[in-house]
CSV table of C-alpha atoms and ligand atoms in Angstrom, one decimal:
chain,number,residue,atom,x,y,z
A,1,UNK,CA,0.0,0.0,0.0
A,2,UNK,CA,2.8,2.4,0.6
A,3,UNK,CA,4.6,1.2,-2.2
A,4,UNK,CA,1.7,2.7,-4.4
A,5,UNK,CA,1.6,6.1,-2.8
A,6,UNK,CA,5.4,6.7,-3.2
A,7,UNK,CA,4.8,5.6,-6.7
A,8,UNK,CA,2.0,8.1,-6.9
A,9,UNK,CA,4.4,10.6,-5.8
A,10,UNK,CA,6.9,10.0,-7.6
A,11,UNK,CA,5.0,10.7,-10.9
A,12,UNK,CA,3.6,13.6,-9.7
A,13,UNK,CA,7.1,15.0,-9.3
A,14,UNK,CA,8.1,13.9,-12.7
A,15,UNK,CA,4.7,15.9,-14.2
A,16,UNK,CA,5.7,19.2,-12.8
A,17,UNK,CA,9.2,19.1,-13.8
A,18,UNK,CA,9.6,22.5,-15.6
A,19,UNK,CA,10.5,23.0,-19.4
A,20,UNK,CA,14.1,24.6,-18.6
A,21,UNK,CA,14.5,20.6,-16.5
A,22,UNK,CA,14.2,22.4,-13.0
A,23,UNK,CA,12.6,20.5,-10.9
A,24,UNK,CA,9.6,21.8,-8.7
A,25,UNK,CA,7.8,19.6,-6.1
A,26,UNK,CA,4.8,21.3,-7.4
A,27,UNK,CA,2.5,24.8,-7.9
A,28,UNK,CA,2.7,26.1,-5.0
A,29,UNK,CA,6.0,25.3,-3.0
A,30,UNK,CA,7.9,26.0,-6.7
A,31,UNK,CA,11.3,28.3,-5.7
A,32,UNK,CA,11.7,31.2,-7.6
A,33,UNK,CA,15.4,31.8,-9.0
A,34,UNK,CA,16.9,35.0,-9.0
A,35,UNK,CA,17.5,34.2,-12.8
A,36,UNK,CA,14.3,34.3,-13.5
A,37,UNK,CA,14.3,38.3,-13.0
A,38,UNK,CA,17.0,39.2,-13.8
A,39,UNK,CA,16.0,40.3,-17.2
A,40,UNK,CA,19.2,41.9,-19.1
A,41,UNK,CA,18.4,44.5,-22.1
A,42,UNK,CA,20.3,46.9,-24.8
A,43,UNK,CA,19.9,50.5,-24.0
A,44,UNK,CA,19.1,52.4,-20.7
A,45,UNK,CA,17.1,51.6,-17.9
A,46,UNK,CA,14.3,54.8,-17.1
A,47,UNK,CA,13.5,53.2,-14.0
A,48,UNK,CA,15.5,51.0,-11.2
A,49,UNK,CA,13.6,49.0,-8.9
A,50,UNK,CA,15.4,47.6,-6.3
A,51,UNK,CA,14.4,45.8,-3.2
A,52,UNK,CA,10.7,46.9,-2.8
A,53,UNK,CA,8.5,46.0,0.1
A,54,UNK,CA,5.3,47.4,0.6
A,55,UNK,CA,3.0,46.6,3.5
A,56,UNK,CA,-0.9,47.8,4.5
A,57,UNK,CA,-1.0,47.5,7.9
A,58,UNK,CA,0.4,44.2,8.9
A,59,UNK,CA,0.1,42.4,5.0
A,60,UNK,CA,3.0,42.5,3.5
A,61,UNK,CA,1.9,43.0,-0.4
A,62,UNK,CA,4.7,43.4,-1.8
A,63,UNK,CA,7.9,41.5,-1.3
A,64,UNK,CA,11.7,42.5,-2.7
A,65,UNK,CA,11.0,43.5,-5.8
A,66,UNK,CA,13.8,44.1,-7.9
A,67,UNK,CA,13.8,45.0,-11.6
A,68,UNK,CA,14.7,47.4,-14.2
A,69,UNK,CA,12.7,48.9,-16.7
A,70,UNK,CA,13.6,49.8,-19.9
A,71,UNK,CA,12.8,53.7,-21.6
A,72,UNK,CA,11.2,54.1,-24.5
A,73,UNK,CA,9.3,50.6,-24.3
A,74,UNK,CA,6.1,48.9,-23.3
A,75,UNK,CA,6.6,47.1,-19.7
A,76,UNK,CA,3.5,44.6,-19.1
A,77,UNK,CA,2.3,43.7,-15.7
A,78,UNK,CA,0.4,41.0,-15.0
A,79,UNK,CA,-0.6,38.5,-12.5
A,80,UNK,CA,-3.8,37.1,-10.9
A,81,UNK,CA,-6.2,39.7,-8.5
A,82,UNK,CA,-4.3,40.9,-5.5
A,83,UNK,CA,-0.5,39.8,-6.6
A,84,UNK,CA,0.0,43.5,-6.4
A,85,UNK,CA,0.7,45.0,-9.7
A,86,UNK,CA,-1.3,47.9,-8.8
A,87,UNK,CA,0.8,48.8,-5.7
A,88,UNK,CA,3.6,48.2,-7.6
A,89,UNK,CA,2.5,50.5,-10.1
A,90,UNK,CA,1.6,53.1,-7.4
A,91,UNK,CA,5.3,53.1,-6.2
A,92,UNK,CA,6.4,54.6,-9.0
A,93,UNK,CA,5.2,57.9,-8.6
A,94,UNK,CA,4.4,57.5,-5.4
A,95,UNK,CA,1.3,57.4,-5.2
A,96,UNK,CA,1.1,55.0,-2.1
A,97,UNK,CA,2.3,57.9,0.0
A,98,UNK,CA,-1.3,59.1,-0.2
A,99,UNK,CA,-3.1,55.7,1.7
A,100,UNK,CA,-2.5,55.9,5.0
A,101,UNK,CA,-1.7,52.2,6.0
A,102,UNK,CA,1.0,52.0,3.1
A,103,UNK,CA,4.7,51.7,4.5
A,104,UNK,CA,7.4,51.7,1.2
A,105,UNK,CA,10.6,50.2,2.1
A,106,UNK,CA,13.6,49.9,-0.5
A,107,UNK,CA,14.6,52.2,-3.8
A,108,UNK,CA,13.3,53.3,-7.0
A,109,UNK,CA,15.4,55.3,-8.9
A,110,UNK,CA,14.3,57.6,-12.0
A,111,UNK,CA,17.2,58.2,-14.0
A,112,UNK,CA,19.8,57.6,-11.4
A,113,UNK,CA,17.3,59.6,-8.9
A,114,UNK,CA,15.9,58.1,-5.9
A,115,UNK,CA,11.9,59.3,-5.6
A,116,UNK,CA,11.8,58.0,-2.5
A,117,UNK,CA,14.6,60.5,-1.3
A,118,UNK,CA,12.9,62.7,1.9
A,119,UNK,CA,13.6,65.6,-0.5
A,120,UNK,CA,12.3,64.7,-3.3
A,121,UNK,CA,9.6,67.3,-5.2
A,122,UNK,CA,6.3,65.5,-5.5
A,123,UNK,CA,4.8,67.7,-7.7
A,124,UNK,CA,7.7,67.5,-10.3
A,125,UNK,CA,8.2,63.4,-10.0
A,126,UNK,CA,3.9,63.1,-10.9
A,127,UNK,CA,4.8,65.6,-13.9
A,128,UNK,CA,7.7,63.2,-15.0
A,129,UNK,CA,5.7,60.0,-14.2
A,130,UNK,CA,1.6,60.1,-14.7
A,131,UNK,CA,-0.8,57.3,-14.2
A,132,UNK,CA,-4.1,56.4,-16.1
A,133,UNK,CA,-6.5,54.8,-14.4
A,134,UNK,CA,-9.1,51.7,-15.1
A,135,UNK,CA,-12.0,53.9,-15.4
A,136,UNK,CA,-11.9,56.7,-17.4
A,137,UNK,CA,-12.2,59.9,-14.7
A,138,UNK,CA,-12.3,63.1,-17.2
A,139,UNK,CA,-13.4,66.3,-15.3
A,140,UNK,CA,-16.7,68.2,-15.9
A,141,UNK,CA,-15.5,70.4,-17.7
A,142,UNK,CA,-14.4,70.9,-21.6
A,143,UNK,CA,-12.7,69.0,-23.4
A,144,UNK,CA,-10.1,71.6,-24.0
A,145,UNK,CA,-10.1,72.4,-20.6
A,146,UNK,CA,-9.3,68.7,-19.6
A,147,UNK,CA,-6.3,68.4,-21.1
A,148,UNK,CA,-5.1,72.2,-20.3
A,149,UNK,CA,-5.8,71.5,-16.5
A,150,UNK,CA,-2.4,70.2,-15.3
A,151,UNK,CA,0.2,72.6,-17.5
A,152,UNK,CA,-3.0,75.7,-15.7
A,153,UNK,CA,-2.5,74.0,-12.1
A,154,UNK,CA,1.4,73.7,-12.7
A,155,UNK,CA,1.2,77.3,-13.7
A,156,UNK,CA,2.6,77.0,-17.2
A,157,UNK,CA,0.1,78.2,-19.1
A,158,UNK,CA,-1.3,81.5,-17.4
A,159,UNK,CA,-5.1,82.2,-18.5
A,160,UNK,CA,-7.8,84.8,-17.3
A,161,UNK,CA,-8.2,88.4,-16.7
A,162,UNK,CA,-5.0,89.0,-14.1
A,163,UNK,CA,-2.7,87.3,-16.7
A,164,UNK,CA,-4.4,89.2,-19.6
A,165,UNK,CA,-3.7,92.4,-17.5
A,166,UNK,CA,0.2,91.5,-17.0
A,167,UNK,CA,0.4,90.7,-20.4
A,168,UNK,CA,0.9,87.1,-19.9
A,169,UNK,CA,-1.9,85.6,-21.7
A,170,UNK,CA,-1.6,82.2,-22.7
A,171,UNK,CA,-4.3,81.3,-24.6
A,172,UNK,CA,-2.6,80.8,-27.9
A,173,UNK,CA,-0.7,78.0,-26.5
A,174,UNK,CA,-2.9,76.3,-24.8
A,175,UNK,CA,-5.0,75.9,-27.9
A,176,UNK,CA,-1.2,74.4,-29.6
A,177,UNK,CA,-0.7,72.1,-26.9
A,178,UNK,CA,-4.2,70.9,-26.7
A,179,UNK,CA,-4.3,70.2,-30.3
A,180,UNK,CA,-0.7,68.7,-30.0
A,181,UNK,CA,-1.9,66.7,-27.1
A,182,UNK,CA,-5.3,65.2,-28.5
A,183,UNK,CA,-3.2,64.5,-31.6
A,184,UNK,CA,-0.9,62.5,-29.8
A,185,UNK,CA,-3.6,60.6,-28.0
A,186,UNK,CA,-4.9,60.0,-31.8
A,187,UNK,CA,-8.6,61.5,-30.3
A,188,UNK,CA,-8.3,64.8,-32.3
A,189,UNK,CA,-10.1,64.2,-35.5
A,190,UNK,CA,-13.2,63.3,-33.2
A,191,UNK,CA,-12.9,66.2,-31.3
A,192,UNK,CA,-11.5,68.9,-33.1
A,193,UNK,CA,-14.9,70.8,-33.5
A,194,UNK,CA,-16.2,70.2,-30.1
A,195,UNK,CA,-13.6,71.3,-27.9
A,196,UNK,CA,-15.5,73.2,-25.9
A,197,UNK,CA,-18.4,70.4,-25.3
A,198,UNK,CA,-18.2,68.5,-21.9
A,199,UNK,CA,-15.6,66.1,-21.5
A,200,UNK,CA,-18.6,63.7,-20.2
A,201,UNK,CA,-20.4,63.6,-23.3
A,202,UNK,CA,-17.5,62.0,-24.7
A,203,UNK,CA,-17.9,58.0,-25.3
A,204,UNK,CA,-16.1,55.6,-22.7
A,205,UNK,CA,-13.1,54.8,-25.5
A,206,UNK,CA,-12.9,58.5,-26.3
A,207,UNK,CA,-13.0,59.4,-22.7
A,208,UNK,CA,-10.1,57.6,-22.3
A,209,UNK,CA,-8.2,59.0,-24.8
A,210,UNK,CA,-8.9,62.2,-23.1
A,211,UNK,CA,-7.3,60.8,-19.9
A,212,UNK,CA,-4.4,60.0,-21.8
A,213,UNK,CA,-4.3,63.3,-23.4
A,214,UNK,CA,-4.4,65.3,-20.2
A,215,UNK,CA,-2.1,62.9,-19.1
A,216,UNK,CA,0.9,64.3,-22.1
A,217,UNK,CA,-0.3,67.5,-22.0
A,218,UNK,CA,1.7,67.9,-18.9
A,219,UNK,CA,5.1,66.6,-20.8
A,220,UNK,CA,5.7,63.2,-18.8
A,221,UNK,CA,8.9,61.0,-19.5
A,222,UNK,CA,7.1,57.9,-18.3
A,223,UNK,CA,3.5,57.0,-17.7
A,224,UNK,CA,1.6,54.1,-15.8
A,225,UNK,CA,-1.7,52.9,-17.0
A,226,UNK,CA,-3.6,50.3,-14.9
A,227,UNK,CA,-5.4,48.3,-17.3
A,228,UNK,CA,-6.7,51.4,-19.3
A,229,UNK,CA,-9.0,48.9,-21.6
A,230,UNK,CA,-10.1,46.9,-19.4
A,231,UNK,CA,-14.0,49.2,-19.1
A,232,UNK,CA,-13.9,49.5,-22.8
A,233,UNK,CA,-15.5,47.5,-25.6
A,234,UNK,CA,-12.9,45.4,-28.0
A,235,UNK,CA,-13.1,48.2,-31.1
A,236,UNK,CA,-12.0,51.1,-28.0
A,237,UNK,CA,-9.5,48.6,-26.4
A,238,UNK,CA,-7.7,48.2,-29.5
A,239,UNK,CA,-7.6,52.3,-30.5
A,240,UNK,CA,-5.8,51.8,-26.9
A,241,UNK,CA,-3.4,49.0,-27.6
A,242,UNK,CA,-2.3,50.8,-31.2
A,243,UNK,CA,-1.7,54.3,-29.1
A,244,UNK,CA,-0.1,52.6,-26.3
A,245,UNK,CA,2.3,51.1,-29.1
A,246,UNK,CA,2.6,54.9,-30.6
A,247,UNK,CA,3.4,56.4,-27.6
A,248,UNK,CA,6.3,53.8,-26.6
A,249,UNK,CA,9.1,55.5,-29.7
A,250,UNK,CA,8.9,58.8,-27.1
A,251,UNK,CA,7.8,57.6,-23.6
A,252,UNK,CA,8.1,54.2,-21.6
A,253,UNK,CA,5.2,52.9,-20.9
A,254,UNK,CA,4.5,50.8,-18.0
A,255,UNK,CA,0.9,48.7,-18.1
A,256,UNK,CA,-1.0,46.2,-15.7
A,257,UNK,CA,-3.3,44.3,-17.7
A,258,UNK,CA,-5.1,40.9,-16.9
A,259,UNK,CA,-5.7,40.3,-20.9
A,260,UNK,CA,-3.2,38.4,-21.8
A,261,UNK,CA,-3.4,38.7,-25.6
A,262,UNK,CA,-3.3,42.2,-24.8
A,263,UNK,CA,0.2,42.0,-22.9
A,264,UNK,CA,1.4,39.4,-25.9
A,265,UNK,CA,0.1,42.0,-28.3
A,266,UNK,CA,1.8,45.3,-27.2
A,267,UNK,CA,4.2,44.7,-24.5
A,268,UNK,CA,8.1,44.3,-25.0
A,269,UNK,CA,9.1,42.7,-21.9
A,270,UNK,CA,6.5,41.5,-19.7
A,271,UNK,CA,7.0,41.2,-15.5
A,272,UNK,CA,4.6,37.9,-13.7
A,273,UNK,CA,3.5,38.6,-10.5
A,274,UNK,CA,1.7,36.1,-8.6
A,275,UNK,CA,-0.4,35.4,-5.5
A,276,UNK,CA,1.8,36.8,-2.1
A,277,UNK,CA,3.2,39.8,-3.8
A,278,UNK,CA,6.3,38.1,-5.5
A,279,UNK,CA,7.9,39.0,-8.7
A,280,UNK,CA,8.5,35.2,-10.5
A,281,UNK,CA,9.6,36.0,-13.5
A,282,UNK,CA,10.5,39.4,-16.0
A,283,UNK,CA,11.7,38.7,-19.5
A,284,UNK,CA,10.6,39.3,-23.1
A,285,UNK,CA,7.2,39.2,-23.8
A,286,UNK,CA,8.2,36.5,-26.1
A,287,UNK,CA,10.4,34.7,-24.0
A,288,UNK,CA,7.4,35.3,-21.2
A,289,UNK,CA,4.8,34.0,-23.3
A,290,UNK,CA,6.7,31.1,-25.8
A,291,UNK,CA,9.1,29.3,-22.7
A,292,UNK,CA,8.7,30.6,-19.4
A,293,UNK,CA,11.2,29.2,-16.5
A,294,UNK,CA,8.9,29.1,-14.1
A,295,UNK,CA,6.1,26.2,-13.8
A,296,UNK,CA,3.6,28.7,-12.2
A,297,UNK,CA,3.6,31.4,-15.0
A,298,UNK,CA,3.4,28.7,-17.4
A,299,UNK,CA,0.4,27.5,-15.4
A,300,UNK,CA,-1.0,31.2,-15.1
A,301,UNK,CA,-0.4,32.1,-18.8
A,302,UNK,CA,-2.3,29.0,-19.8
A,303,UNK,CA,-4.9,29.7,-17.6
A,304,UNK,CA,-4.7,26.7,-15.4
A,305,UNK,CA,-5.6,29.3,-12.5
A,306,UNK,CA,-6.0,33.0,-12.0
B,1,ATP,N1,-5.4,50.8,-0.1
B,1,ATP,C1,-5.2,49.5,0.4
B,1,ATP,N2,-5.4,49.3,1.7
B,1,ATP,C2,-5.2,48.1,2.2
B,1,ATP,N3,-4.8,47.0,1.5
B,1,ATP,C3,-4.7,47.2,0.2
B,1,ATP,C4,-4.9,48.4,-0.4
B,1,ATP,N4,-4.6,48.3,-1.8
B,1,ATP,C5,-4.3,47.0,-2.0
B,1,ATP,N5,-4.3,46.3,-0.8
B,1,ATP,C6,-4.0,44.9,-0.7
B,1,ATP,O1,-2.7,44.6,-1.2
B,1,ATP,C7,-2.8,43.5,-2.0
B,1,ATP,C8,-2.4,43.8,-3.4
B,1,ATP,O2,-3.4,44.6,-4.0
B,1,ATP,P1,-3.3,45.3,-5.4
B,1,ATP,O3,-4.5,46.2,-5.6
B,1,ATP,O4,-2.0,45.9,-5.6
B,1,ATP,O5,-3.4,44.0,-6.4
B,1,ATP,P2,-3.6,43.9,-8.0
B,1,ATP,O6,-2.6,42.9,-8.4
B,1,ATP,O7,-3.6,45.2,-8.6
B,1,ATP,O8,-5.1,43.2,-8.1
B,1,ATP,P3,-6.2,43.4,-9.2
B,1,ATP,O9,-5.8,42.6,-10.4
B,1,ATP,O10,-7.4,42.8,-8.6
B,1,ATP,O11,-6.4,44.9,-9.5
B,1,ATP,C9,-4.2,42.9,-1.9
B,1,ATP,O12,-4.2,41.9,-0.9
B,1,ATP,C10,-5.0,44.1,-1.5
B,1,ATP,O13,-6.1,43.7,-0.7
B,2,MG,MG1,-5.0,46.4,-9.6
């Protein structure tokens, strides 16, 4: 009787025996190798991660993460619910300073700059790195006013009766930049005549765009997007996925999505989080997708769970 459980267990082993020939006693208790993250690229690294923890209150949802992300490229995250892709994607601007129970430990550098310096301008990092969110959140207001808002709060473009009376008027490029902005976030030809509508009246896909619009209008160098299609119907989702690709040749683009064809489709090096806060594996999107080290991402990217 024994015999035939050790025999049991001994295939078992044998099934989950990774493609690279690493051997894993199974899902769960599989080891992750430092290898496995250590992705190596050409060209320079925008952003260096190194050694991040985050915890809310006593759970610790994020656990040494190290990697580096390449500029001027699309960066995938993805992972099952809760793996924390999204509090990863908050650290990078910094955003988990605004939840109360978040505690940051460890080092994120924007070229060669640590954000997380005591120091460091706030204000000027969320102008270098912006975020779009899930849902599209445009303001009540115009469209044209939408995408002005940021480079008006920062003070850059002056507008209104005191700055018409110093002289400083700005209106003439704020219309260039919103044009050059809703260009960039390939929304303009829908627009172009309605600037002055409300931003709500706008269509979920085109709202959007608008987000992303107001997003460069403000002159970012890198900019997070937490699966941006993911409200949007497959026609909007893919004007996304084309403009995410666009924008990649001048920004880099770092984006958590749970569609997987999406990741495949855009993403140049993709980054596997799973359950516990762990980084398992970062490599490129092919390599992620076609040969994965590890036995869980193959599992996950198959959809065996998640
Ligand atoms: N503001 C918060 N306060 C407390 N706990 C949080 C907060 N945000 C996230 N968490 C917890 O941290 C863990 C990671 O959450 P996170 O939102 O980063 O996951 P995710 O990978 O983005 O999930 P999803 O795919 O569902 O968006 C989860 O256990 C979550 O409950
Ligand atoms: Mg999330």
């Amino acid at each position: 009787m024994s015999n035939a459980v050790d025999t049991e267990r001994d295939t078992d082993t044998e099934l989950t025996e990774a493609p690279s020939g690493k051997r894993t006693t199974g899902e769960s208790d599989e080891t992750v190798e430092e290898a496995w993250t250590d992705y190596r690229f050409d060209g320079d690294a925008k952003l260096d991660v190194e050694n991040l923890d985050v915890w809310y209150g006593d759970e610790h949802a994020l656990k040494d993460v190290s990697m580096e992300i390449p500029e001027e490229s699309v960066t995938a995250l993805i992972g099952p619910s809760g793996c924390g892709k999204s509090t990863y994607l908050r650290c990078l601007n910094r955003m988990n300073d605004r939840i109360k129970s978040a505690r940051v430990e460890g080092s994120v550098k924007l070229d060669d700059t640590e954000i997380y310096d005591p120091n460091a301008n706030l204000v000027e990092l969320r102008k270098r790195v912006g975020m779009v969110f899930q849902s599209p959140n445009p303001f009540p207001k115009s469209i044209r006013e939408n995408v002005s808002y940021g480079p008006r709060k920062h003070g850059d473009i002056e507008k209104g009766l005191l700055a018409r009376l110093f002289g400083r008027d700005d209106t003439e490029e704020e219309y260039d930049l919103v044009e050059q902005s809703l260009k960039q976030a390939a929304l303009w030809e829908e627009v172009s005549d309605r600037l002055e509508d409300n931003a709500l009246g706008l269509s979920g896909g085109q709202q959007q765009r608008l987000c992303i619009a107001r997003c460069l209008a403000v002159g970012p160098e890198v900019i997070l997007m937490d699966e941006p299609a993911s409200a949007l119907d497959p026609i909007a989702t893919s004007k996304i996925e084309d403009l995410v690709e666009d924008l990649a040749e001048d920004y880099t683009v770092v984006i958590v999505t749970h569609n997987m064809q999406q990741a495949a489709r855009i993403s140049d090096q993709t980054a596997v989080f799973l359950t516990g806060g762990e980084l398992v594996e970062y490599d490129d999107t092919d390599k992620i997708f076609e040969n994965p080290e590890s036995q869980r991402v193959e599992d996950y990217i198959t959809g065996k769970f998640g």
